Coordinates of C-alpha atoms and ligand atoms in Angstrom, one line a residue:
X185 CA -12.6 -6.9 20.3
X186 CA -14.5 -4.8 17.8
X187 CA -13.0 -3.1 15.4
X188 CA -13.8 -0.6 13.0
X189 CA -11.5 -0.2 10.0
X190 CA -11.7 3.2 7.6
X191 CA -9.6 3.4 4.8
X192 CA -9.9 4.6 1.5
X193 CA -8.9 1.9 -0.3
X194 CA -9.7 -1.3 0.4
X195 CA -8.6 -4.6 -2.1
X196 CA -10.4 -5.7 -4.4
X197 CA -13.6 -2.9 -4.2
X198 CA -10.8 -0.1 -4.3
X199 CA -7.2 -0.2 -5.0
X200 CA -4.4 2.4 -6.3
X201 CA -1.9 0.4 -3.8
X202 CA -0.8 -1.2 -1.3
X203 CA -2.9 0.4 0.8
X204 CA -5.9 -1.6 -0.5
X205 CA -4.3 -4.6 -0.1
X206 CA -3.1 -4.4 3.8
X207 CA -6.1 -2.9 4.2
X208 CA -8.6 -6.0 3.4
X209 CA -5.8 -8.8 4.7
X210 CA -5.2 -7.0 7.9
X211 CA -8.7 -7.4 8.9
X212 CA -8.7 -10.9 7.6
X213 CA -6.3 -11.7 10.0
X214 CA -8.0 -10.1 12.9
X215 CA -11.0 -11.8 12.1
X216 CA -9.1 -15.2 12.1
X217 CA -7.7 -14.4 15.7
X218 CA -11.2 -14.1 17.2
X219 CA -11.8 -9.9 16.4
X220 CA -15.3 -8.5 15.0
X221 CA -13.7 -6.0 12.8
X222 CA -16.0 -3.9 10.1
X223 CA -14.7 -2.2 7.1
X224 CA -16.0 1.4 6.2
X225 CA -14.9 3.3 3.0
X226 CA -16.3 5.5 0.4
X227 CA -18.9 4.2 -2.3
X228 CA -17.3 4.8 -5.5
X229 CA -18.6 2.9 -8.6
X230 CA -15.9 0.3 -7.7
X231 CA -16.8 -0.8 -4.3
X232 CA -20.6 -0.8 -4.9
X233 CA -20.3 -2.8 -8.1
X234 CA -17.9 -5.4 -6.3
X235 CA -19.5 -5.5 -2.8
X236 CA -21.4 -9.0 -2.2
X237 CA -25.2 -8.9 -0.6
X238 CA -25.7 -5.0 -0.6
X239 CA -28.1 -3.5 1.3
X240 CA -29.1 -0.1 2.7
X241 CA -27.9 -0.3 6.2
X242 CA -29.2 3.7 7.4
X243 CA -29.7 7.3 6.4
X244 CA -26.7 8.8 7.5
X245 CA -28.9 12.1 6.9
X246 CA -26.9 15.0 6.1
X247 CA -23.2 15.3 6.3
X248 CA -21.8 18.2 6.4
X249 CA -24.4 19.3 4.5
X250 CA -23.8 16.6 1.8
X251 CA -26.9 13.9 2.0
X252 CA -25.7 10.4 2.7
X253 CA -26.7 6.3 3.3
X254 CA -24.8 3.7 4.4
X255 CA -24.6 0.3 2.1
X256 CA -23.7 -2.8 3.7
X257 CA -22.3 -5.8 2.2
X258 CA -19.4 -8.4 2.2
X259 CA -16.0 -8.2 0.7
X260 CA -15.8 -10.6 -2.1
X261 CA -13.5 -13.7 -0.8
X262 CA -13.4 -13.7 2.9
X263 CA -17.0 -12.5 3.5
X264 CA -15.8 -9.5 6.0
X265 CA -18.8 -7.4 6.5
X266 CA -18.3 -3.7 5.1
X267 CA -20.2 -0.9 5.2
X268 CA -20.2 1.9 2.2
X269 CA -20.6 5.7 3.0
X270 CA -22.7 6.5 0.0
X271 CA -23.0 10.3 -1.5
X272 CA -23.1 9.9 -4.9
X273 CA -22.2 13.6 -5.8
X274 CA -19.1 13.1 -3.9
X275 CA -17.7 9.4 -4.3
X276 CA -19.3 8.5 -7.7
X277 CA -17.1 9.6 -10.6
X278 CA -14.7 8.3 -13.4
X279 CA -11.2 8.0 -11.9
X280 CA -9.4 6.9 -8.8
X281 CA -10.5 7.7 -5.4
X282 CA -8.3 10.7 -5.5
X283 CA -8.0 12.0 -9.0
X284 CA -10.0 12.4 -12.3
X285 CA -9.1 10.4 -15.5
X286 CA -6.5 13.3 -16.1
X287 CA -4.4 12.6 -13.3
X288 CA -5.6 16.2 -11.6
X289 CA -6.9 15.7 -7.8
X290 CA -10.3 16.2 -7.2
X291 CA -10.4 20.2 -6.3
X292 CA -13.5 19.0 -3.5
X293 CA -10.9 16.1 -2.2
X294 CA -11.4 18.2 1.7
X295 CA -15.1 17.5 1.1
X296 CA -15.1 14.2 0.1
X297 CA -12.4 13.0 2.5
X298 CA -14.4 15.1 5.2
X299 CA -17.4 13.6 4.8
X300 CA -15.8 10.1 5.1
X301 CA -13.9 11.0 8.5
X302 CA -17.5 12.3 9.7
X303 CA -19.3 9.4 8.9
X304 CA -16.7 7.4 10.6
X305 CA -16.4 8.6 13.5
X306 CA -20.3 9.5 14.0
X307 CA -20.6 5.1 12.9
X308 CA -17.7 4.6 15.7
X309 CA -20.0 6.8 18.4
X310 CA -23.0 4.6 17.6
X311 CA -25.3 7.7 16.4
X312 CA -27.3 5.8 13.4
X313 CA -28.5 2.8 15.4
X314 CA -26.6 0.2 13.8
X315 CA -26.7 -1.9 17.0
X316 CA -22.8 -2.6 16.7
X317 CA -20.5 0.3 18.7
X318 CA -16.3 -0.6 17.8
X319 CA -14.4 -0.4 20.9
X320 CA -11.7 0.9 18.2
X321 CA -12.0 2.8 15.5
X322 CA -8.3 2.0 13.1
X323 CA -8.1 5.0 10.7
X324 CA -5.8 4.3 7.6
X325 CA -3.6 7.0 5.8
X326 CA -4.9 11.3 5.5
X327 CA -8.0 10.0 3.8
X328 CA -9.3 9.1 7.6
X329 CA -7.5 11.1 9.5
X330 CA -9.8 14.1 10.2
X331 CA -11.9 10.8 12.7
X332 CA -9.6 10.9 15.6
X333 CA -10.2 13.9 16.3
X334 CA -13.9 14.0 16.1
X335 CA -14.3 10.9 18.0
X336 CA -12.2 12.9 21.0
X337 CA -14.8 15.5 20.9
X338 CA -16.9 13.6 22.0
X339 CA -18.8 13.8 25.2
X340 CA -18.7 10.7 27.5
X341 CA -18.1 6.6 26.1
X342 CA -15.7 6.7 22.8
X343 CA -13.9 4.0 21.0
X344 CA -9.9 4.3 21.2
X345 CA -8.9 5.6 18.1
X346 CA -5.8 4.6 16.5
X347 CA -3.8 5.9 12.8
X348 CA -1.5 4.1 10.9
X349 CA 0.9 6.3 9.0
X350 CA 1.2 4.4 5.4
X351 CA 2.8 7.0 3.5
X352 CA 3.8 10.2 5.5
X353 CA 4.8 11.9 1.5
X354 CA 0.9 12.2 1.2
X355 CA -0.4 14.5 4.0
X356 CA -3.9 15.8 2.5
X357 CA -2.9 19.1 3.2
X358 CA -5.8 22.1 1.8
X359 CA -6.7 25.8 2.3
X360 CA -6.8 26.8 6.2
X361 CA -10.1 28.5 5.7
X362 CA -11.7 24.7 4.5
X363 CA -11.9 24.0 8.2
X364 CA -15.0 25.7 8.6
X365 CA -17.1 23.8 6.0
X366 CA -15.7 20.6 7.3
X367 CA -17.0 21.6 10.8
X368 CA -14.0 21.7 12.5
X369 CA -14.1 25.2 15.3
X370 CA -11.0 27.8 15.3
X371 CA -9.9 26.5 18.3
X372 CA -8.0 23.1 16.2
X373 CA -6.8 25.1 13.2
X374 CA -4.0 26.5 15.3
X375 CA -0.2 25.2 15.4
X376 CA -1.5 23.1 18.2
X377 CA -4.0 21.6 16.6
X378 CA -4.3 20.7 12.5
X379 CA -2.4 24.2 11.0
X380 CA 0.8 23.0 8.9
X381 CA 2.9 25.5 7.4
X382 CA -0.4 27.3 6.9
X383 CA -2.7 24.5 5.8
X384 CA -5.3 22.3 7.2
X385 CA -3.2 19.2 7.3
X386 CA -5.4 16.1 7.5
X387 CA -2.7 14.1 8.4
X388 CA -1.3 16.4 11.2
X389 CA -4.6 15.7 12.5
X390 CA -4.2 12.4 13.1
X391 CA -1.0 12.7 14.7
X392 CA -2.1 15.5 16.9
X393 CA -5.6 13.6 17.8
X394 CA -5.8 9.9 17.5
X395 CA -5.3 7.7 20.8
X396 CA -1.8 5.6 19.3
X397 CA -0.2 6.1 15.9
X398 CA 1.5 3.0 14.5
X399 CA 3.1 2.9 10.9
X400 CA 4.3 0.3 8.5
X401 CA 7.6 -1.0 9.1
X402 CA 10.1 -0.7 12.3
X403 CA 12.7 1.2 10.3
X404 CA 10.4 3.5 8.6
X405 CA 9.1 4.3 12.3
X406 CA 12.7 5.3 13.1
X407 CA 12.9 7.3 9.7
X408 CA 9.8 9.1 10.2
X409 CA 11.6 10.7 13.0
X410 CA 14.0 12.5 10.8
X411 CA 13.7 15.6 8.8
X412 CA 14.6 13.6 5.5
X413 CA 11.6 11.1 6.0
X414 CA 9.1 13.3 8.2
X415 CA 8.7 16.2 6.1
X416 CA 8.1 18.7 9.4
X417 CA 5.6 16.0 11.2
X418 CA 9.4 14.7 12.8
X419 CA 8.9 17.0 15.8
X420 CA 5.1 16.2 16.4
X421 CA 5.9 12.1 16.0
X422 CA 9.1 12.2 18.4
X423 CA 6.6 14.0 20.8
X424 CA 4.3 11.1 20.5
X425 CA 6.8 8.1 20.9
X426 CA 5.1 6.6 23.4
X427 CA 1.9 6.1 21.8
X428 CA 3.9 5.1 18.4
X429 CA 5.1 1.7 17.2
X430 CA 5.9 0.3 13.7
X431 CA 4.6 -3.1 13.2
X432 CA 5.7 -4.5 9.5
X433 CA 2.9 -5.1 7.2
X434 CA 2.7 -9.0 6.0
X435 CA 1.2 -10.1 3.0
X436 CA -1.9 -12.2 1.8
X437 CA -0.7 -15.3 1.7
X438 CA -3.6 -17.4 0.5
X439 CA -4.3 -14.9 -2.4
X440 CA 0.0 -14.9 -3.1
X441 CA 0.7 -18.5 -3.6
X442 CA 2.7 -19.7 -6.2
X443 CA 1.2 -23.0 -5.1
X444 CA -2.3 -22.6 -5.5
X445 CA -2.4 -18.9 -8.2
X446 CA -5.4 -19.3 -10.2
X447 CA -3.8 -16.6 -12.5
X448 CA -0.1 -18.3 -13.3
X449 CA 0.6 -21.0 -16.3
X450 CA 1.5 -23.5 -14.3
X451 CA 2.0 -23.8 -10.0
X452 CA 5.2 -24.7 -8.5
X453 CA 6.7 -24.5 -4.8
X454 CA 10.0 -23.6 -3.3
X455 CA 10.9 -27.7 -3.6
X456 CA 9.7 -27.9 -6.9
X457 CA 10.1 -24.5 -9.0
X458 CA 9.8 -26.7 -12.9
X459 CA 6.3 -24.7 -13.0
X460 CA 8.3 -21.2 -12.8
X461 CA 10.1 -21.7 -16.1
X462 CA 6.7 -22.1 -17.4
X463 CA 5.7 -19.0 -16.4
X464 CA 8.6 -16.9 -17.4
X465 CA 7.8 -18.4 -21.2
X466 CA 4.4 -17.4 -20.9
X467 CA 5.2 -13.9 -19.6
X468 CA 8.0 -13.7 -22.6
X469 CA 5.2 -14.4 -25.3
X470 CA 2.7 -11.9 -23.3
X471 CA 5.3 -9.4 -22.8
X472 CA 6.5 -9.9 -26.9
X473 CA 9.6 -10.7 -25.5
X474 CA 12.4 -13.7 -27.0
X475 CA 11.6 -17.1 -25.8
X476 CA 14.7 -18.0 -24.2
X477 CA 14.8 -19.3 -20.9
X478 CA 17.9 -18.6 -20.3
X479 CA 17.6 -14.7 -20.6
X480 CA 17.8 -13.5 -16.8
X481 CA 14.1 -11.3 -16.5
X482 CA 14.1 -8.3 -14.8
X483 CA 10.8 -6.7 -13.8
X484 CA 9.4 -3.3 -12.6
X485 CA 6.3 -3.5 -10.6
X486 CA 5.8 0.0 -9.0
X487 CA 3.8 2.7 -9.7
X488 CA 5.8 5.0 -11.7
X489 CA 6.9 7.4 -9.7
X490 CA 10.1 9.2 -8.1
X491 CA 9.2 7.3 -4.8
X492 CA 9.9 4.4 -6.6
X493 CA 13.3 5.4 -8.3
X494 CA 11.4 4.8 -11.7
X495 CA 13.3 8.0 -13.1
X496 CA 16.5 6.4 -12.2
X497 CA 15.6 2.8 -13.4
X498 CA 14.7 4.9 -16.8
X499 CA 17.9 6.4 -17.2
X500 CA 19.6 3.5 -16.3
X501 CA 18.4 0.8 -18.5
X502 CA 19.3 1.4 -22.0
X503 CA 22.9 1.0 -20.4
X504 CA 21.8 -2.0 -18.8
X505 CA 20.5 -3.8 -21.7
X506 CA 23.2 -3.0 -24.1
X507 CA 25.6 -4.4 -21.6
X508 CA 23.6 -7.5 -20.8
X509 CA 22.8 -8.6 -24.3
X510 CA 20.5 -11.9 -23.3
X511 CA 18.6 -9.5 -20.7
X512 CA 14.9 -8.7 -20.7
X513 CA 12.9 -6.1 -18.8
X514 CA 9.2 -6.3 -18.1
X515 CA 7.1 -3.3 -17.1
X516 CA 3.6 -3.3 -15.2
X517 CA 2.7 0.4 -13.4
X518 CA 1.1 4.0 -14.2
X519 CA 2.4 7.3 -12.9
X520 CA 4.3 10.0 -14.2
X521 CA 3.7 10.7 -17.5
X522 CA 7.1 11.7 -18.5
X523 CA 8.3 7.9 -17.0
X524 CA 5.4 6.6 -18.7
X525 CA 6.6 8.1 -22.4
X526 CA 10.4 7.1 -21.6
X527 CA 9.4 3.5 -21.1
X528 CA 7.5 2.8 -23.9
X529 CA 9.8 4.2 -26.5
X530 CA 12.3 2.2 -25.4
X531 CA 10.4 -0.9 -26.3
X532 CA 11.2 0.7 -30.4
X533 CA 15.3 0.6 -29.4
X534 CA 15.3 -2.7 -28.1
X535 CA 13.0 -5.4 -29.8
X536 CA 12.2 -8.5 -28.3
X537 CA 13.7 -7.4 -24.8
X538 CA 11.0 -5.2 -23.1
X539 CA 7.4 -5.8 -22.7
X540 CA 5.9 -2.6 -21.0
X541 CA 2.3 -2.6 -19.9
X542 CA 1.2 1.0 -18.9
X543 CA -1.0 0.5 -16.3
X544 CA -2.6 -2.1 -13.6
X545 CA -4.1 -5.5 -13.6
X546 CA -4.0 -7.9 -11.1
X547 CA -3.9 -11.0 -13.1
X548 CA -1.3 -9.6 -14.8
X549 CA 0.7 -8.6 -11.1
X550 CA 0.9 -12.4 -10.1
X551 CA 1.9 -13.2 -13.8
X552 CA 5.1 -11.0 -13.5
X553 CA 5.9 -12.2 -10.2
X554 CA 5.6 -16.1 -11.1
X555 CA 7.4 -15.8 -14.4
X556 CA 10.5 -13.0 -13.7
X557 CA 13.5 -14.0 -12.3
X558 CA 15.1 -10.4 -10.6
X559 CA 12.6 -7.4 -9.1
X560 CA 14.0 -4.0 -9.0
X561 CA 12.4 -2.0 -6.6
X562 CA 14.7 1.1 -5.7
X563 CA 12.8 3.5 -3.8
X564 CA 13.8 6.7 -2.4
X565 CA 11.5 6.1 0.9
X566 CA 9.3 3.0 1.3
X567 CA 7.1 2.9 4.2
X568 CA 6.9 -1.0 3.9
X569 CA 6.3 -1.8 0.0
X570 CA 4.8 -5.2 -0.5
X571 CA 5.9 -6.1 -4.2
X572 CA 9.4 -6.9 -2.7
X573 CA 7.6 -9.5 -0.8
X574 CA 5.2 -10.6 -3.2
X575 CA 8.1 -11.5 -5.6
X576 CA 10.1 -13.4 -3.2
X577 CA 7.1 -15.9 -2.5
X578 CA 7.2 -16.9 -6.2
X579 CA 11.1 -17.0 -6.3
X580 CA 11.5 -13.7 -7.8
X581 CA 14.7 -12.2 -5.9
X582 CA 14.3 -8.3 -5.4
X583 CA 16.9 -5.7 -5.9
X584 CA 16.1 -3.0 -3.4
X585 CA 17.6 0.0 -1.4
X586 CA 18.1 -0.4 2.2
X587 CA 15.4 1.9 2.9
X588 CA 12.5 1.5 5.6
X589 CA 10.2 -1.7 4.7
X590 CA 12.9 -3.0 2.1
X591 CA 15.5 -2.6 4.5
X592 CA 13.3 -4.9 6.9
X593 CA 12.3 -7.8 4.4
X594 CA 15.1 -8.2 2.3
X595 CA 18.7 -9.5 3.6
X596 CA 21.7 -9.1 0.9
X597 CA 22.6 -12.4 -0.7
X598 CA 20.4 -14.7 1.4
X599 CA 17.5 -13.7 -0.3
X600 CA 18.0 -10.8 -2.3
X601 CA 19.9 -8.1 -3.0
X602 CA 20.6 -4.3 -1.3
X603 CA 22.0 -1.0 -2.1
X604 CA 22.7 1.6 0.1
X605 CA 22.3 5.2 -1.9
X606 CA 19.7 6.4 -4.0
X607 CA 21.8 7.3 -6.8
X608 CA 22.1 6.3 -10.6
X609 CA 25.0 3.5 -10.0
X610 CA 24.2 2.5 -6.4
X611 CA 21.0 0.7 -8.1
X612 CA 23.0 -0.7 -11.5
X613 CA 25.7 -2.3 -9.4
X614 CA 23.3 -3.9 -7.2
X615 CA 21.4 -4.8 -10.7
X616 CA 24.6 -6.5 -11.9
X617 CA 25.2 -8.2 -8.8
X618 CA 22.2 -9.8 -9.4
X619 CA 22.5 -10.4 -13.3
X620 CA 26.5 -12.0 -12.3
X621 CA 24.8 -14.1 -10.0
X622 CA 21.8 -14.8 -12.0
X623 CA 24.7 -16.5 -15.1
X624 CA 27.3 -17.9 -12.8
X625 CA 25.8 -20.8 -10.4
X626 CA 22.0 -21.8 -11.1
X627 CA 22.4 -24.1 -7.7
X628 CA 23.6 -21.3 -5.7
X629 CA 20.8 -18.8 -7.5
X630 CA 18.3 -21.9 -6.5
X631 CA 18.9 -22.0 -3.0
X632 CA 18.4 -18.0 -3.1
X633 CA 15.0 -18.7 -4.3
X634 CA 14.2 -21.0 -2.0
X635 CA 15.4 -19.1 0.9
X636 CA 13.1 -16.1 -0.2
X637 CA 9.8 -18.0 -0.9
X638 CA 10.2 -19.5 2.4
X639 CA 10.4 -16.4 4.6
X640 CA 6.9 -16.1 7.0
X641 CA 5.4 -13.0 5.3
X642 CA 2.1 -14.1 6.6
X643 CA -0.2 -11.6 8.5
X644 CA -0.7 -13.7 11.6
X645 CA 2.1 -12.2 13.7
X646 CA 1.4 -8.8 12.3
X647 CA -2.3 -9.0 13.6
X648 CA -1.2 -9.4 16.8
X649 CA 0.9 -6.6 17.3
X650 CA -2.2 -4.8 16.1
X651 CA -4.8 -6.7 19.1
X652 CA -2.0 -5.5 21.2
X653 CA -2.2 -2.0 20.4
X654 CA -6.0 -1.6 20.1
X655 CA -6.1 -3.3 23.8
X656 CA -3.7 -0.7 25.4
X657 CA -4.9 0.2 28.9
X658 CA -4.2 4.1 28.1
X659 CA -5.7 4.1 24.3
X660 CA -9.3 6.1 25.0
X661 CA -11.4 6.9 27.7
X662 CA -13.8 4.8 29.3
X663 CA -14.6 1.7 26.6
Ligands
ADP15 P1 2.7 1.5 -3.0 O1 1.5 1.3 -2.2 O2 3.6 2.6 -2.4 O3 2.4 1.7 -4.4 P2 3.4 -1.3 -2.3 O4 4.5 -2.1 -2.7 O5 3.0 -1.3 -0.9 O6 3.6 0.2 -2.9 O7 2.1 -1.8 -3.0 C1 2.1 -2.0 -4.3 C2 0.7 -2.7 -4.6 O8 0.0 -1.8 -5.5 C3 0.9 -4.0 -5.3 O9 -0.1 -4.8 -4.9 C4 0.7 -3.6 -6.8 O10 0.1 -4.8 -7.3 C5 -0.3 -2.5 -6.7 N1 -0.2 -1.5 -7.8 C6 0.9 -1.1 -8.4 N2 0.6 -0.1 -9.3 C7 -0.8 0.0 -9.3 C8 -1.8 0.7 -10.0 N3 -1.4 1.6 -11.0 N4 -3.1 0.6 -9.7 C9 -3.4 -0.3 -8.7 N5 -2.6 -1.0 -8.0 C10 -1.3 -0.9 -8.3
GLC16 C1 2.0 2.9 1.1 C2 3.5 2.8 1.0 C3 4.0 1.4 0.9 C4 3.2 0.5 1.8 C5 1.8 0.6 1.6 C6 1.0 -0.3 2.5 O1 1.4 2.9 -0.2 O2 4.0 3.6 0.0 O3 5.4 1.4 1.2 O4 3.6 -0.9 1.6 O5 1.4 1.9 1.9 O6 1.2 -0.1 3.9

């Protein structure tokens, strides 16, 4: 099976989430079950200083009137051969793949996202001479989703094209009349086609166009169908049920390993977890917080952001903290400004028991999770979230809402624990169920551990869901 993967973000050349991370371990996983699968996404700095053996693949020419190459290379670590689409006026910038150092979006994001989906789908119709044609093209997330359509237009042999919804909040919706300069005709900008409330809705797209839709978690899948969780696309995804499946995202588990981290003070496994109070020391002294191993941890590993109940979490744990003298609270995530301020001054009202770090690092990511003993992760949606799981594989046990993904990895009091609303005191009295637990029985709080870093998050059963979908008899025409 050949496989084409597009995506915006792919770990460790591009990341702002998880996105970046299913991304590269999907097609890890395909690769290990026998699939030739490719990876496209744009060249920002990023990607083109971390891609292995670059080369210039083609001359994409002119896209959309914007000149382009392809770079080909490997991803650092398994090797996976990727392929850049390269317009430096467009991808190379200061920033995230979406935004400028500001935090603004990129006011040509229909352009540059345009540009991608064309050179996608013209890769997945074999026009450059590559001498590889995907028998699927897997488009990831609004970035993409403009490709499934284009592919359809096409005359004659296509690729299936399939779309995985990873966050259904961000919809890459822009001006009606950008349609034209991103060579799409009249006849799609209608309520049939890609028009949304007035918009050309990238996502829409991709529901309207691509061949199956899947999306991150089974209970997300059955959310998305709701007005609450579908934002308007309900009616559009209930139409396409046939063609839609959730498959739960796994994780990494080679690169998340408390057994083997390269990044953690000292390894332990579920039958041996000496090694984690290591950790939690070290992350105390990097996080300025007491030394006292005791202290139950709590950490915040999300970006900061009303998705993630961050506000709430806020508001919430000065109360916390001067309730639970011995507790502790480590930070690591960007967002919201606001959330970002409120955090940090908090550190000056509680010495000694906060160690907030505005802003992202992976080494610092497997630190938390090795050395904290509690996650919270509310979460007002959650399409899957992988930091629930993360944590449990290093013994961490996550406080979470019973909301889509979370609702699907975590099980209350076997190996975690789970809150129903998204309010204020739904998410502190699961906090203190966790902190009473945490103090009264460390064997009982043990075998919690162990239960959770024993779950099978790997990607191996995932994978085949997805082998399953690309090799449905009514996904594309003739392949
Ligand atoms: P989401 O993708 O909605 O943020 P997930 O739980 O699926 O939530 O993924 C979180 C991933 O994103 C984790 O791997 C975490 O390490 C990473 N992450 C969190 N904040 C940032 C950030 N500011 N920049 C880059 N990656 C981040
Ligand atoms: C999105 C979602 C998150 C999911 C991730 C990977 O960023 O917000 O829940 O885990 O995609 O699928």
């Amino acid at each position: 099976m050949r496989v084409l993967l597009a995506s915006a973000e792919v770990f460790p050349l591009a990341k702002t989430g998880g996105l970046a991370d299913v991304c590269a371990a999907l097609p890890r996983a395909l690769h290990s079950l026998g699939a030739d699968v490719r990876l496209l996404l744009p060249a920002y700095e990023s990607a083109l200083d971390g891609l292995r053996a670059p080369r210039i693949a083609a001359d994409l020419g002119s896209l959309l009137g914007v000149p382009a190459r392809l770079v080909a290379g490997e991803l650092p670590d398994s090797g996976l051969p990727t392929w850049l689409v390269d317009c430096p006026s467009l991808y190379r910038r200061a920033g995230t793949p979406y935004q400028d150092p500001q935090g603004a979006d990129w006011p040509d994001n229909a352009l540059r996202f345009g540009v991608f989906c064309h050179a996608a789908a013209r890769i997945a119709l074999g026009e450059f001479g590559l001498g590889w044609l995907p028998q699927v093209l897997h488009c990831h997330d609004w970035h993409a989703g403009l490709a499934p359509y284009l592919v359809t237009r096409a005359h004659g042999k296509r690729p299936c094209t399939v779309f995985t919804i990873h966050n259904a909040a961000f919809q890459g919706c822009f001006p009606l009349e950008s349609g034209e300069r991103l060579g799409l005709p009249a006849e799609v900008l209608g309520v049939d086609g890609m028009e949304f409330y007035g918009k050309l809705s990238f996502l829409k797209a991709a529901l309207r166009y691509a061949d199956r839709l899947t999306t991150v978690s089974r209970s997300y899948a059955r959310e998305l169908l709701t007005p609450e969780f579908g934002y308007g696309l309900e009616g559009l995804i209930a139409a396409r049920a046939a063609d839609f499946i959730g498959i739960l995202n796994g994780i990494d588990t080679e690169l998340w390993n408390p057994a083997t981290d390269a990044y953690i003070a000292r390894r332990y496994t579920a039958d041996d977890l000496d090694g984690k109070a290591v950790c939690k020391a070290e992350l105390q002294n990097l996080g300025g917080m007491a030394q006292d191993a005791g202290a139950p941890l709590v950490a915040f590993a999300s970006r900061l952001t009303s998705q993630k109940m961050a506000d709430i979490a806020l508001e919430r744990l000065p109360n916390m903290l001067a309730q639970h003298p011995r507790m502790q609270f480590v930070l690591l995530g960007s967002g919201e400004h606001a959330i970002e301020a409120g955090f940090s001054d908090l550190t000056r009202r509680f010495p000694g028991r906060l160690g907030i770090h505005i802003g992202y690092s992976e080494a610092e990511e497997h630190r938390l999770h090795a050395g904290a003993d509690i996650l919270l992760h509310g979460s007002r949606f959650e399409p899957c979230g992988l930091a629930q799981m993360y944590a449990m594989r290093y013994g961490t046990l996550p406080v979470v809402r019973r909301v889509g993904g979370l609702a699907d990895t975590v099980t209350d009091r076997e190996d975690g624990f789970v809150f129903e609303e998204a309010s204020p005191q739904a998410m502190a009295s699961a906090l203190e169920r966790s902190l009473d637990s945490y103090d009264a029985q460390p064997e009982s709080w043990r075998a919690l551990q162990q239960h959770a870093m024993k779950r099978d998050f790997a990607w191996d059963r995932p994978a085949l869901e997805y082998l399953e979908v690309y090799a449905a008899r009514d996904c594309g025409a003739a392949r």
